[in-house]
Tab-separated table of C-alpha atoms and ligand atoms in Angstrom:
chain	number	residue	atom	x	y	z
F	1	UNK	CA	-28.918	-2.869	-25.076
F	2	UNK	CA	-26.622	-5.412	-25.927
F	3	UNK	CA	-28.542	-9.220	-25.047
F	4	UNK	CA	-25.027	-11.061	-24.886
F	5	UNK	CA	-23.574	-12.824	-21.816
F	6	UNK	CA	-20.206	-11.312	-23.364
F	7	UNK	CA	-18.836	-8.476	-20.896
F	8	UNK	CA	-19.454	-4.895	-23.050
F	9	UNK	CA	-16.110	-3.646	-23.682
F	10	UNK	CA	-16.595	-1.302	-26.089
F	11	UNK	CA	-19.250	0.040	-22.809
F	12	UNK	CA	-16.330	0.318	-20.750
F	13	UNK	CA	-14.378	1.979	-23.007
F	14	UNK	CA	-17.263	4.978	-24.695
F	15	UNK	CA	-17.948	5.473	-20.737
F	16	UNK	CA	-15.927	4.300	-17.643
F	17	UNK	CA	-13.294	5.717	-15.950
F	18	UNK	CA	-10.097	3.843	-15.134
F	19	UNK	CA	-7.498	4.174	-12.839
F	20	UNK	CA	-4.939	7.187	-14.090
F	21	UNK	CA	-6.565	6.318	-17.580
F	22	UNK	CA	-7.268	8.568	-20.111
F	23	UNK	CA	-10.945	8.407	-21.556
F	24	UNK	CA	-9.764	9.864	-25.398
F	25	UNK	CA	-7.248	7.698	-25.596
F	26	UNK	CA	-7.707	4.481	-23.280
F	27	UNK	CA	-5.556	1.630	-23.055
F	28	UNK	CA	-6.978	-1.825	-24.001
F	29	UNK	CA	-8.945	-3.668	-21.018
F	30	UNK	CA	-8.662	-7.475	-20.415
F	31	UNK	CA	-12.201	-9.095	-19.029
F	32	UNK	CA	-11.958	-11.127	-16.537
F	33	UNK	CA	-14.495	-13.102	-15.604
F	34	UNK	CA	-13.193	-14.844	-12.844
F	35	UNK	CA	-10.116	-15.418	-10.317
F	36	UNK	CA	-8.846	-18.458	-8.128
F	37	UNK	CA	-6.285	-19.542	-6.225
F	38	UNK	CA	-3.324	-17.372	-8.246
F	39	UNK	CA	-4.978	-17.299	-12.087
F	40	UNK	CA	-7.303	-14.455	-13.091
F	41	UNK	CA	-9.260	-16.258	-16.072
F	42	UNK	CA	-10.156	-14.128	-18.993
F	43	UNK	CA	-13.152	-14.264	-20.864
F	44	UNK	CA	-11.731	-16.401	-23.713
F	45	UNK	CA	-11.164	-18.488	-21.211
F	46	UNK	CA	-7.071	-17.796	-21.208
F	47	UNK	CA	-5.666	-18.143	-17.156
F	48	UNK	CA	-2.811	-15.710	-16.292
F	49	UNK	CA	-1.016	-16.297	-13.440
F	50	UNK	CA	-1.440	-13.452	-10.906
F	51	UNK	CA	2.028	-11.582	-10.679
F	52	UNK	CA	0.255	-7.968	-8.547
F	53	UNK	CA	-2.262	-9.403	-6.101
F	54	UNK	CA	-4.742	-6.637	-7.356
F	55	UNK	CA	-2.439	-3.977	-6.115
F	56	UNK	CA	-0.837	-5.351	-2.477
F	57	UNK	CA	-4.268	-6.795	-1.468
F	58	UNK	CA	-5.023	-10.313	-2.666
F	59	UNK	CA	-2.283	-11.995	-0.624
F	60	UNK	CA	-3.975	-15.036	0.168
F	61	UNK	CA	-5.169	-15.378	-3.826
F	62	UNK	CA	-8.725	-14.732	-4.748
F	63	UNK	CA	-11.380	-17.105	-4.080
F	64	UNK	CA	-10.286	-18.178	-1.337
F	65	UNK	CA	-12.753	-20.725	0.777
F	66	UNK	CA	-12.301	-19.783	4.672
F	67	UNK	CA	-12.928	-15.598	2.918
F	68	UNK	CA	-15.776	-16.924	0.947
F	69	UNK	CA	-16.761	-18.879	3.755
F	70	UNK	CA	-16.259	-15.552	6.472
F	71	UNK	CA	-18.309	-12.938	3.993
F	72	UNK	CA	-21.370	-15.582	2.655
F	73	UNK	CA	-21.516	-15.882	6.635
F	74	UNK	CA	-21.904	-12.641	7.596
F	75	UNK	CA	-24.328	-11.604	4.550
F	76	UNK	CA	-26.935	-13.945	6.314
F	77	UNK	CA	-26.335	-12.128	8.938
F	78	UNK	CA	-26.506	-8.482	8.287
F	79	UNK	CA	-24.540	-6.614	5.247
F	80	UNK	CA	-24.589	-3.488	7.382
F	81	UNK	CA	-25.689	-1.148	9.898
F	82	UNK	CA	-24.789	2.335	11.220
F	83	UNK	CA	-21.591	2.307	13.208
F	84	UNK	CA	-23.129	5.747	15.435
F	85	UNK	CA	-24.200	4.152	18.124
F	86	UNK	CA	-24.010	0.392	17.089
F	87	UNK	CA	-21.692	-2.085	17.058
F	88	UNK	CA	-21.411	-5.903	16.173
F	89	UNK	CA	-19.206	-8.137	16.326
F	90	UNK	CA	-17.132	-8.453	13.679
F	91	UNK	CA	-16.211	-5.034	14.210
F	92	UNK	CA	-15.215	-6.103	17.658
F	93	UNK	CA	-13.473	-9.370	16.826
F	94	UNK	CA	-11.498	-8.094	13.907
F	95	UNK	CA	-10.112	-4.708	16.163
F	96	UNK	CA	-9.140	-7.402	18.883
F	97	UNK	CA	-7.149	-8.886	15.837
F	98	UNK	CA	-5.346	-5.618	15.185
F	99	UNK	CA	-4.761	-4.608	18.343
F	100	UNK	CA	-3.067	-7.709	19.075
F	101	UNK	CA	-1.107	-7.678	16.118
F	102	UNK	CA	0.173	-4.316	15.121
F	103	UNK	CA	2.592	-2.877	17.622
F	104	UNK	CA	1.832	-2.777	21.000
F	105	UNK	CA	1.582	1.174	21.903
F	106	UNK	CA	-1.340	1.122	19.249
F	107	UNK	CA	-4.710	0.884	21.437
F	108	UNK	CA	-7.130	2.710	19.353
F	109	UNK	CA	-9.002	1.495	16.087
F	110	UNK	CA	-10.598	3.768	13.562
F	111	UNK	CA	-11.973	1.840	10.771
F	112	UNK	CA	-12.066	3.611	7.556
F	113	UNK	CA	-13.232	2.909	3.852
F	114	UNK	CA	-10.111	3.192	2.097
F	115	UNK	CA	-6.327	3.598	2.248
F	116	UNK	CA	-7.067	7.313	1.086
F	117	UNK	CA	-9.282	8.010	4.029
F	118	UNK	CA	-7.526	6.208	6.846
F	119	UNK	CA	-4.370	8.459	5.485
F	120	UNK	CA	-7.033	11.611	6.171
F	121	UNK	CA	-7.712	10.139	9.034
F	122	UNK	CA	-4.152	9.962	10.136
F	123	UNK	CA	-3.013	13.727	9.554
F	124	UNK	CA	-6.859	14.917	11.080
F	125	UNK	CA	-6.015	13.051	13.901
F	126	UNK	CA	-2.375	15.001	14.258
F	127	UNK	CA	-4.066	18.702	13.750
F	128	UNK	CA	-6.397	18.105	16.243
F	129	UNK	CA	-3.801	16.545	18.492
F	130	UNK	CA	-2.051	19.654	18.072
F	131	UNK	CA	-5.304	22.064	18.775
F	132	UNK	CA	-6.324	20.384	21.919
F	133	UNK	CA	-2.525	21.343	23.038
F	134	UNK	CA	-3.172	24.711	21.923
F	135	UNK	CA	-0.275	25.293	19.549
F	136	UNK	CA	-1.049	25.604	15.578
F	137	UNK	CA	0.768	22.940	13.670
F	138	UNK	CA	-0.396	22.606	10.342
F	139	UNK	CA	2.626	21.433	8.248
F	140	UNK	CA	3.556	17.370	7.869
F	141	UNK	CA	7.042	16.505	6.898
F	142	UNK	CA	7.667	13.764	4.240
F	143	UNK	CA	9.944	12.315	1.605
F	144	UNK	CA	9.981	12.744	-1.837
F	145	UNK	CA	8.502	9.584	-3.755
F	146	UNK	CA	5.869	8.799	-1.142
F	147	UNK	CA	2.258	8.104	-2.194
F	148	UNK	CA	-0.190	8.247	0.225
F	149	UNK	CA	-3.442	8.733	-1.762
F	150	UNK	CA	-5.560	10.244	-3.831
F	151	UNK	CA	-7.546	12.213	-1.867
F	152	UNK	CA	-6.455	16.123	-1.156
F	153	UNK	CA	-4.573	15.675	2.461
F	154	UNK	CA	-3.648	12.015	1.250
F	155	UNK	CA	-1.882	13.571	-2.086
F	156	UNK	CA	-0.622	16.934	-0.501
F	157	UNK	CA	1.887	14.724	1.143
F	158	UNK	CA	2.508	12.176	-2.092
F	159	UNK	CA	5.773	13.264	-4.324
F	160	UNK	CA	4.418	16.443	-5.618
F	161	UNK	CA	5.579	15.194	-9.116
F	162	UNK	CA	4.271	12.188	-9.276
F	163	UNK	CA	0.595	13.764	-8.169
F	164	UNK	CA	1.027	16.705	-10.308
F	165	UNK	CA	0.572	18.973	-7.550
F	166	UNK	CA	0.745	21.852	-10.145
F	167	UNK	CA	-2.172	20.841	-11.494
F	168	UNK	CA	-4.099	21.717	-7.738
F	169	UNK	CA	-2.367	24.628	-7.215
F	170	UNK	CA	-3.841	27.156	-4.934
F	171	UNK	CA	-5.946	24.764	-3.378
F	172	UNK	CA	-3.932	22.026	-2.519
F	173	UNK	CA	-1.880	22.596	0.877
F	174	UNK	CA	1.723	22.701	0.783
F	175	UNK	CA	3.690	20.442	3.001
F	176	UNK	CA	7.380	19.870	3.510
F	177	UNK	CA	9.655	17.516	1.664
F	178	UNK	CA	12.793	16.242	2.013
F	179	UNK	CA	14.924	13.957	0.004
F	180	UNK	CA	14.069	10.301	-0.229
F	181	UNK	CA	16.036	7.556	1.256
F	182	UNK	CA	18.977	6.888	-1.207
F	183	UNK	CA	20.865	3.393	0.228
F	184	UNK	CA	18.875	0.283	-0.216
F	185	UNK	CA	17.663	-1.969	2.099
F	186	UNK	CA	20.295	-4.633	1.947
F	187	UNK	CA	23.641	-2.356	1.695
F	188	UNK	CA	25.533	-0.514	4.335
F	189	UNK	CA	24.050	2.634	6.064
F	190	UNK	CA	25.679	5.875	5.445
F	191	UNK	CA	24.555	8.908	7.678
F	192	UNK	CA	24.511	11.485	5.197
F	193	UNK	CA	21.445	9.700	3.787
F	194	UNK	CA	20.023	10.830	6.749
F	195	UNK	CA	21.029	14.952	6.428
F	196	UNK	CA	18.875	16.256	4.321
F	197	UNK	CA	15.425	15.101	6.539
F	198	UNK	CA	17.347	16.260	9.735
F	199	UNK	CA	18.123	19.745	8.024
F	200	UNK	CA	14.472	20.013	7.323
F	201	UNK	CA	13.288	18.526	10.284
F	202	UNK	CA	15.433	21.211	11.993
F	203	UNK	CA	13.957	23.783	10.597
F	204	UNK	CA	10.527	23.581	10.484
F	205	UNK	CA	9.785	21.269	13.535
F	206	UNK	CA	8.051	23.784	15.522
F	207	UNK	CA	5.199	24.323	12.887
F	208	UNK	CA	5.148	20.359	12.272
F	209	UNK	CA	2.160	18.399	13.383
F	210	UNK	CA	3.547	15.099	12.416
F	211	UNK	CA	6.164	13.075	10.203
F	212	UNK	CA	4.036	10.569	7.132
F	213	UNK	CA	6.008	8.089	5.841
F	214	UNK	CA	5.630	4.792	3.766
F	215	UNK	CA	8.074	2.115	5.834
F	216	UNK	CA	10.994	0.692	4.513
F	217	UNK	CA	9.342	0.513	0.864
F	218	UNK	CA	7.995	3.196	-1.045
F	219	UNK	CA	5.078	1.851	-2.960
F	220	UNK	CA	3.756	3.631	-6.080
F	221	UNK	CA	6.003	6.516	-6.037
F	222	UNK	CA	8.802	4.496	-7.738
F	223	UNK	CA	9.065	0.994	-5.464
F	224	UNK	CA	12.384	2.101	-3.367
F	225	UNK	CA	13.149	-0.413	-0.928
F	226	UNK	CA	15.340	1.486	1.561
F	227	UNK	CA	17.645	1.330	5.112
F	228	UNK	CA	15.541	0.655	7.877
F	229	UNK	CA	17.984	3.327	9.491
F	230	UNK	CA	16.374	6.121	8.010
F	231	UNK	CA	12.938	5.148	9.704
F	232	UNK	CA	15.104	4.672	13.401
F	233	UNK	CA	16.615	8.405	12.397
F	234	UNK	CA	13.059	9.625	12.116
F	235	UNK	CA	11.416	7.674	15.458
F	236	UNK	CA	14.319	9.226	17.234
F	237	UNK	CA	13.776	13.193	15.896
F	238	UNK	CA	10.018	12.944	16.552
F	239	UNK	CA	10.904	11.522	20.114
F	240	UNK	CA	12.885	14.311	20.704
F	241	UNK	CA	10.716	17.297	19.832
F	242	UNK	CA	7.552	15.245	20.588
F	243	UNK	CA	6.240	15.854	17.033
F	244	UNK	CA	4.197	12.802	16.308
F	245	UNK	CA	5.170	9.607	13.822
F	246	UNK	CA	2.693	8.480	11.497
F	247	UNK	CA	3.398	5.313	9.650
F	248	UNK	CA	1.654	4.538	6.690
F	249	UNK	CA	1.177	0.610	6.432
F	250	UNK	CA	-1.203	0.470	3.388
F	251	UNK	CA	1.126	-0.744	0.973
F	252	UNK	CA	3.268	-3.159	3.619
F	253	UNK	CA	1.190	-4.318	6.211
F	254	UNK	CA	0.282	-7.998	6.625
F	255	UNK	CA	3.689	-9.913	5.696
F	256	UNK	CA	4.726	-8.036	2.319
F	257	UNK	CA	8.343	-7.428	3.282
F	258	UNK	CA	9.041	-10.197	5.000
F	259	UNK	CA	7.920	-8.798	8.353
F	260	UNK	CA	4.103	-8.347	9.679
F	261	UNK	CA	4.834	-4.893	9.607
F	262	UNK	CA	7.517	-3.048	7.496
F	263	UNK	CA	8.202	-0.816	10.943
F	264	UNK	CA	9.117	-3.914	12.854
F	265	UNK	CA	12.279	-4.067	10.275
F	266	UNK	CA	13.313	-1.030	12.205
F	267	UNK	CA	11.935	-2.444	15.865
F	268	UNK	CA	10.387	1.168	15.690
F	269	UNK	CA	6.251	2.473	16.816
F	270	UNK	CA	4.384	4.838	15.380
F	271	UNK	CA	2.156	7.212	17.341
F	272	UNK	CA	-0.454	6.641	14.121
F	273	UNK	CA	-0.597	3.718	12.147
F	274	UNK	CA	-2.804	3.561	8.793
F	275	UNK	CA	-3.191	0.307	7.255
F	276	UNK	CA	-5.447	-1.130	4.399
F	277	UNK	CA	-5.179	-2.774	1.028
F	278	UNK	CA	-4.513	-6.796	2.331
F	279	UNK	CA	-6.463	-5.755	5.051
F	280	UNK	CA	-9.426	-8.217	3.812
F	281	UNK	CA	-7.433	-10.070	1.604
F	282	UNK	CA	-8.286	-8.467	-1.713
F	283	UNK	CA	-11.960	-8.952	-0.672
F	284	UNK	CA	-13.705	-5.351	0.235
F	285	UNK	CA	-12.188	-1.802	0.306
F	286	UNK	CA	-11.629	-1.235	4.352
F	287	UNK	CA	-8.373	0.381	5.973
F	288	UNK	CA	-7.603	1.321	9.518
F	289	UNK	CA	-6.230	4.241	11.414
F	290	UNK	CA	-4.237	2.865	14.850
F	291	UNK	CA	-3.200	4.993	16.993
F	292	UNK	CA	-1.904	5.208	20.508
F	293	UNK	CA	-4.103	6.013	23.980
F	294	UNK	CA	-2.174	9.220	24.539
F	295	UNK	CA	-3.020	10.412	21.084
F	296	UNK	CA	-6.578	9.915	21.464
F	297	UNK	CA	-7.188	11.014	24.556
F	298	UNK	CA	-5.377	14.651	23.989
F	299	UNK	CA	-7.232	14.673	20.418
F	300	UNK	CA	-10.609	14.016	22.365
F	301	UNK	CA	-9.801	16.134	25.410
F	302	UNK	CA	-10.080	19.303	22.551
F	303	UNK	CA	-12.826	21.670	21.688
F	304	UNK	CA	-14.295	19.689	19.810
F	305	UNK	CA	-14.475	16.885	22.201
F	306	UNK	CA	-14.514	14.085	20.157
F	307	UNK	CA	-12.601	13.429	16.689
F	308	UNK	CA	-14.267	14.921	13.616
F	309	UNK	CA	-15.216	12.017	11.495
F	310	UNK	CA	-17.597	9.202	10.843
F	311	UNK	CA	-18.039	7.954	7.545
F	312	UNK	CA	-21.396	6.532	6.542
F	313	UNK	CA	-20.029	3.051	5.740
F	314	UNK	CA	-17.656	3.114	8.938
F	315	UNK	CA	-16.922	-0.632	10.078
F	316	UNK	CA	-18.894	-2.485	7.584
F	317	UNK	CA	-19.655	-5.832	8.955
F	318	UNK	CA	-19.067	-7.628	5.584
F	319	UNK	CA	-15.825	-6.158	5.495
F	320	UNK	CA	-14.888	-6.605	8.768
F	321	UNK	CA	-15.717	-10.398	8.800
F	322	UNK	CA	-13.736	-11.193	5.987
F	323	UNK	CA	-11.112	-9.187	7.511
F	324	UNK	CA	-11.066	-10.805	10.440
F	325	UNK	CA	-11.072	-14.051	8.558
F	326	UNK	CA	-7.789	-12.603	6.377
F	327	UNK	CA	-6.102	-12.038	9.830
F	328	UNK	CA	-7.009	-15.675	11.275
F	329	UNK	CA	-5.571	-17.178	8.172
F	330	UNK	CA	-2.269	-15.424	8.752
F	331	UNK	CA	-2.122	-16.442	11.788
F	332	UNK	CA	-2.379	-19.844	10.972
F	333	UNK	CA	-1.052	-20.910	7.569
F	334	UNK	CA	2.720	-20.649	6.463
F	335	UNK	CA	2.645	-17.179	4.951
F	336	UNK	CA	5.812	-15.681	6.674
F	337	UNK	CA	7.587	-19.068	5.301
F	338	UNK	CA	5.959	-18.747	2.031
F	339	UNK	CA	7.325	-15.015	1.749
F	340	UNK	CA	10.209	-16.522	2.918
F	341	UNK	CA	10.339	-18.752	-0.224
F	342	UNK	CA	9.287	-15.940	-2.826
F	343	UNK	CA	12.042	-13.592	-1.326
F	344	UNK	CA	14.588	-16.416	-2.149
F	345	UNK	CA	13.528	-16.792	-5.282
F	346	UNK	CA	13.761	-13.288	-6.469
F	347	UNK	CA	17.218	-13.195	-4.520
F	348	UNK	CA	18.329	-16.243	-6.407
F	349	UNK	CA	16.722	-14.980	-10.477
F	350	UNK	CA	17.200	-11.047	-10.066
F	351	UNK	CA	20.720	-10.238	-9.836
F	352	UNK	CA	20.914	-12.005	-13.077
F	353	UNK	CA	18.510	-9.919	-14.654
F	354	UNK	CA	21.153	-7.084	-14.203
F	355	UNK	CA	23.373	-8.318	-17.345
F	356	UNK	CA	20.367	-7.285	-19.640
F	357	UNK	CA	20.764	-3.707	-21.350
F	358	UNK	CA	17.291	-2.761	-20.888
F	359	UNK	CA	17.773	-3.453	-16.975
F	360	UNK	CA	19.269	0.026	-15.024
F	361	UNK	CA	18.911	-1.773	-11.576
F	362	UNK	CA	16.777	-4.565	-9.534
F	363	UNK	CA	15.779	-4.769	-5.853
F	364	UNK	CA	13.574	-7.148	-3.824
F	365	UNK	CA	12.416	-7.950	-0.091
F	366	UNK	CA	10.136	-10.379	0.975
F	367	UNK	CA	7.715	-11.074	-1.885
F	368	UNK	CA	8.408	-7.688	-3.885
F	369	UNK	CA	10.391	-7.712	-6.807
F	370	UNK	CA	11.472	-4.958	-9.035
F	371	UNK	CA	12.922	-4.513	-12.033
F	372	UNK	CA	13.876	-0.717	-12.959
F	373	UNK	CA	14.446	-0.042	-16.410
F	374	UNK	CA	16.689	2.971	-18.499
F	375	UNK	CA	13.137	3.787	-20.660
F	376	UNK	CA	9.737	3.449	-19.791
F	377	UNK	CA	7.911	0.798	-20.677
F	378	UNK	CA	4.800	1.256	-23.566
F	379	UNK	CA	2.175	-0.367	-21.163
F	380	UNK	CA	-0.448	-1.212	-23.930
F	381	UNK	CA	2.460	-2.967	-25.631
F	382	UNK	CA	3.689	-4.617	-22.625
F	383	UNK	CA	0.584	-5.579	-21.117
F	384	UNK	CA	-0.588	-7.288	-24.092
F	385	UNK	CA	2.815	-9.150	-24.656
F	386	UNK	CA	2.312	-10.453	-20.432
F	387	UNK	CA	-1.052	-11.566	-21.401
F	388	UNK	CA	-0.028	-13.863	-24.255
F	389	UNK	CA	2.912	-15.481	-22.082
F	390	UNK	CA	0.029	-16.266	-19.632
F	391	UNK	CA	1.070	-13.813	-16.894
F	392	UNK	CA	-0.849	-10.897	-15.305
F	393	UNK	CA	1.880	-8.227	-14.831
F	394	UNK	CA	0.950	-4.412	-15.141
F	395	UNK	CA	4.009	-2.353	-15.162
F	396	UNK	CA	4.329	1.311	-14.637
F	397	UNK	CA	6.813	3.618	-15.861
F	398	UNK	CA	10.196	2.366	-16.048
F	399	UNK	CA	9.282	0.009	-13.507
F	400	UNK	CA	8.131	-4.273	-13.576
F	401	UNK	CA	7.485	-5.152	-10.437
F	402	UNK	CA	5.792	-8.267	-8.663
F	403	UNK	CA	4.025	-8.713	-5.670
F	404	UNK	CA	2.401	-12.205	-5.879
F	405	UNK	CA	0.510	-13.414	-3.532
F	406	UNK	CA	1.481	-15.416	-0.830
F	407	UNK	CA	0.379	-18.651	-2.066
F	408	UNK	CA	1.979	-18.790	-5.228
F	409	UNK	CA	3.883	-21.796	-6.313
F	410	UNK	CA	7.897	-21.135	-6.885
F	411	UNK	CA	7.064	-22.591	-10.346
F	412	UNK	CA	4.432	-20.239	-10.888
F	413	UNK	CA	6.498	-17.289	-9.527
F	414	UNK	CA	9.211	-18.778	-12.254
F	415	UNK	CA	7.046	-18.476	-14.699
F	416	UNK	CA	6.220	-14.768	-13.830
F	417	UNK	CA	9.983	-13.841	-14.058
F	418	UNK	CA	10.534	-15.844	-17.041
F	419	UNK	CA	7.588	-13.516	-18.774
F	420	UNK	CA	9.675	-10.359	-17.934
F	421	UNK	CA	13.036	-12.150	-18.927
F	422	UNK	CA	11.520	-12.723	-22.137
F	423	UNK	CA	10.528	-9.209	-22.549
F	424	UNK	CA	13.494	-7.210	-21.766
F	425	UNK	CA	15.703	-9.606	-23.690
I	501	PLP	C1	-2.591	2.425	-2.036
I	501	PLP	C2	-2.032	3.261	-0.984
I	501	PLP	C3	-2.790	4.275	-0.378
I	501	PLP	C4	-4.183	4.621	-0.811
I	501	PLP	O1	-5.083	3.571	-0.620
I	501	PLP	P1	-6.450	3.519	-1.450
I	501	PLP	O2	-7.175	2.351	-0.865
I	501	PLP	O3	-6.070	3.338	-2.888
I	501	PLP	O4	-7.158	4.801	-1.210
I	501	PLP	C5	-2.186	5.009	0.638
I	501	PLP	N1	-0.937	4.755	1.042
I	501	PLP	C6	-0.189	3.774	0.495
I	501	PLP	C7	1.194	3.525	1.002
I	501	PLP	C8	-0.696	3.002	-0.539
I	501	PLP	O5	0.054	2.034	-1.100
């Protein structure tokens, strides 16, 4: 046993898994030792300013005193307890929070541990909908380039390339796809965009439990930022045949895009709702599952008489005080102006970045930026080359991207661009 304070890398690397990492062959890891405000500090003491909010959660930066505050609180108080049977109140208080804050059809809260599950929970919710009514529905319509997940249900319905779905084969369900939205969020809308989902819609809707779709921005299955048009389309087909909506928030929820929710860009409301990630502010892993009164009441009016799930960690007090706490501080600071501010900088520095070679295309809304590139990038390369310029950027693919969080200064979020600029040049 090593008898340093330093972290054990080479540890890590002989015999922990990271995410979509190979063990043979791993990519360098960077220890971090601690994180405030918008720096993650290394253990050579270097700061990088914080370009990915820890994946779409840490929007209100890390460290954070009315958090620490919320979850040192609540650990006096109890860590946990069952949720069969129990219930406390920051369960309570933070689902009072949600319900008042997502749209208004959605009455009913199912807390969940992840973004994975709550997406289980979603399309569970949908079959059984469609049992109690005693028709068999057992097929969910999506887009290409969705990600959802990486649990089974949550990845049957992710872009079957990007999840490798020929890797599961045989055991992995097979749902429909149609083409991804095409015309961007900020340019004109063009039906035929629209055709392909209708076709497919069309055909299959009778065997259709329900629609899954990432809003208005498609998160890890290429960061597309698309028409809000395409989601109306949708609200209206599923109104029509009375197949259900679900709306997958994980990625967007809690200011991202500029609005509180990405679905509110399209003044539509989902009959299911899952939402997670910046749910506790970067703090804990807890999502949600929101769904309407008519939906739970015909998916508990079944057989079964009750919906089918209940996992052991369900509504974790710690997590659902600093959640609660996440949601009070959006309520009250200035993060819809300070998204504001970080969507006018990237619509101020990005078009530039077009003129580059390397650059095939950029897009933006509210505080997401993206920078697509003609090659992929060589991440250990990359990530390395971020690190020295004293920025925390982790690229994938062919795509840079930044989602800071909210709090970052527009000197800061120049630096971050600056970083890439220098890079691509
Ligand atoms: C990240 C993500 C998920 C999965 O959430 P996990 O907490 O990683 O399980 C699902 N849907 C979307 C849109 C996401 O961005």
């Amino acid at each position: 046993m090593q008898k340093t304070n330093k972290i054990d890398v080479l540890f890590d690397q002989n015999h922990i898994w990271h995410p979509y990492t190979s063990t043979e062959n791993p990519l360098p890891c960077y220890p971090v030792t601690k994180a405030e405000g918008v720096y993650l500090e290394l253990e050579d003491g270097r700061r990088l300013i914080d370009g990915m909010s820890s994946w779409w959660a840490a929007i209100h930066g890390y460290n954070h005193p009315a958090l620490n505050h919320a979850i040192t609180n609540q650990l006096n108080q109890m860590s946990h307890v069952m949720f069969g049977g129990i219930t406390h109140r920051p369960a309570v208080d933070l689902c009072k929070k949600l319900i008042a804050i997502t749209p208004p059809s959605l009455q009913r809260v199912f807390l969940a541990d992840s973004g994975s599950v709550a997406v289980e929970v979603a399309l569970k919710m949908a079959l059984q909908y469609w049992h109690t009514k005693g028709e068999i529905r057992s097929k969910f319509l999506t887009v290409q380039h969705g990600s959802h997940g990486d649990t089974f249900a949550a990845m049957s319905v992710t872009d079957p390339n990007n999840s490798m779905h020929q890797l599961y084969k045989g055991f992995l369900p097979e749902h429909i796809f149609a083409k991804s939205p095409e015309i961007g969020f900020f340019e004109n809308w063009d039906e035929a965009d629209f055709c392909d989902f209708h076709q497919q819609f069309s055909a299959h809707h009778q065997e259709i439990a329900a629609v899954i779709i990432e809003p208005i921005v498609q998160g890890a299955g290429g960061m597309r930022i698309y028409h809000p048009m395409f989601l109306k389309r949708i609200r209206e087909l599923c109104d029509e045949f009375g197949v259900l909506l679900i709306i997958d928030e994980i990625a967007t929820g809690f200011g991202r895009t500029g609005k509180r929710f990405a679905c509110e860009h399209a003044n539509i409301e989902p009959d299911i709702m899952c939402v997670g990630k910046a749910l506790t502010g970067g703090y804990m892993t807890l999502s949600a599952t929101l769904t309407t009164e008519h939906v739970a009441k015909t998916v508990c009016e079944g057989e079964a008489g009750c919906f089918m799930h209940g996992p052991t960690f369900m509504g974790n007090p710690l997590a659902c005080a600093v959640a609660e706490a996440s949601l009070a501080l959006l309520e009250q600071d200035h993060s819809q102006q300070q998204v504001k501010e970080i969507e006018n900088i990237f619509a101020d520095r990005l078009p530039t970045l077009r003129t580059y070679p390397a650059v095939k295309t950029v897009r933006w809304l509210g505080a997401i930026g993206v920078i697509e590139l003609h090659e992929p990038v060589d991440l250990a390369k990359i990530q390395q080359q971020f690190v020295e310029q004293g920025v925390w950027i982790r690229p994938f693919g062919r795509l840079i991207y930044l989602m800071p969080p909210f709090i970052i200064q527009p000197s800061q979020l120049h630096h971050l661009i600056q970083a890439i600029i220098n890079i691509i040049r």
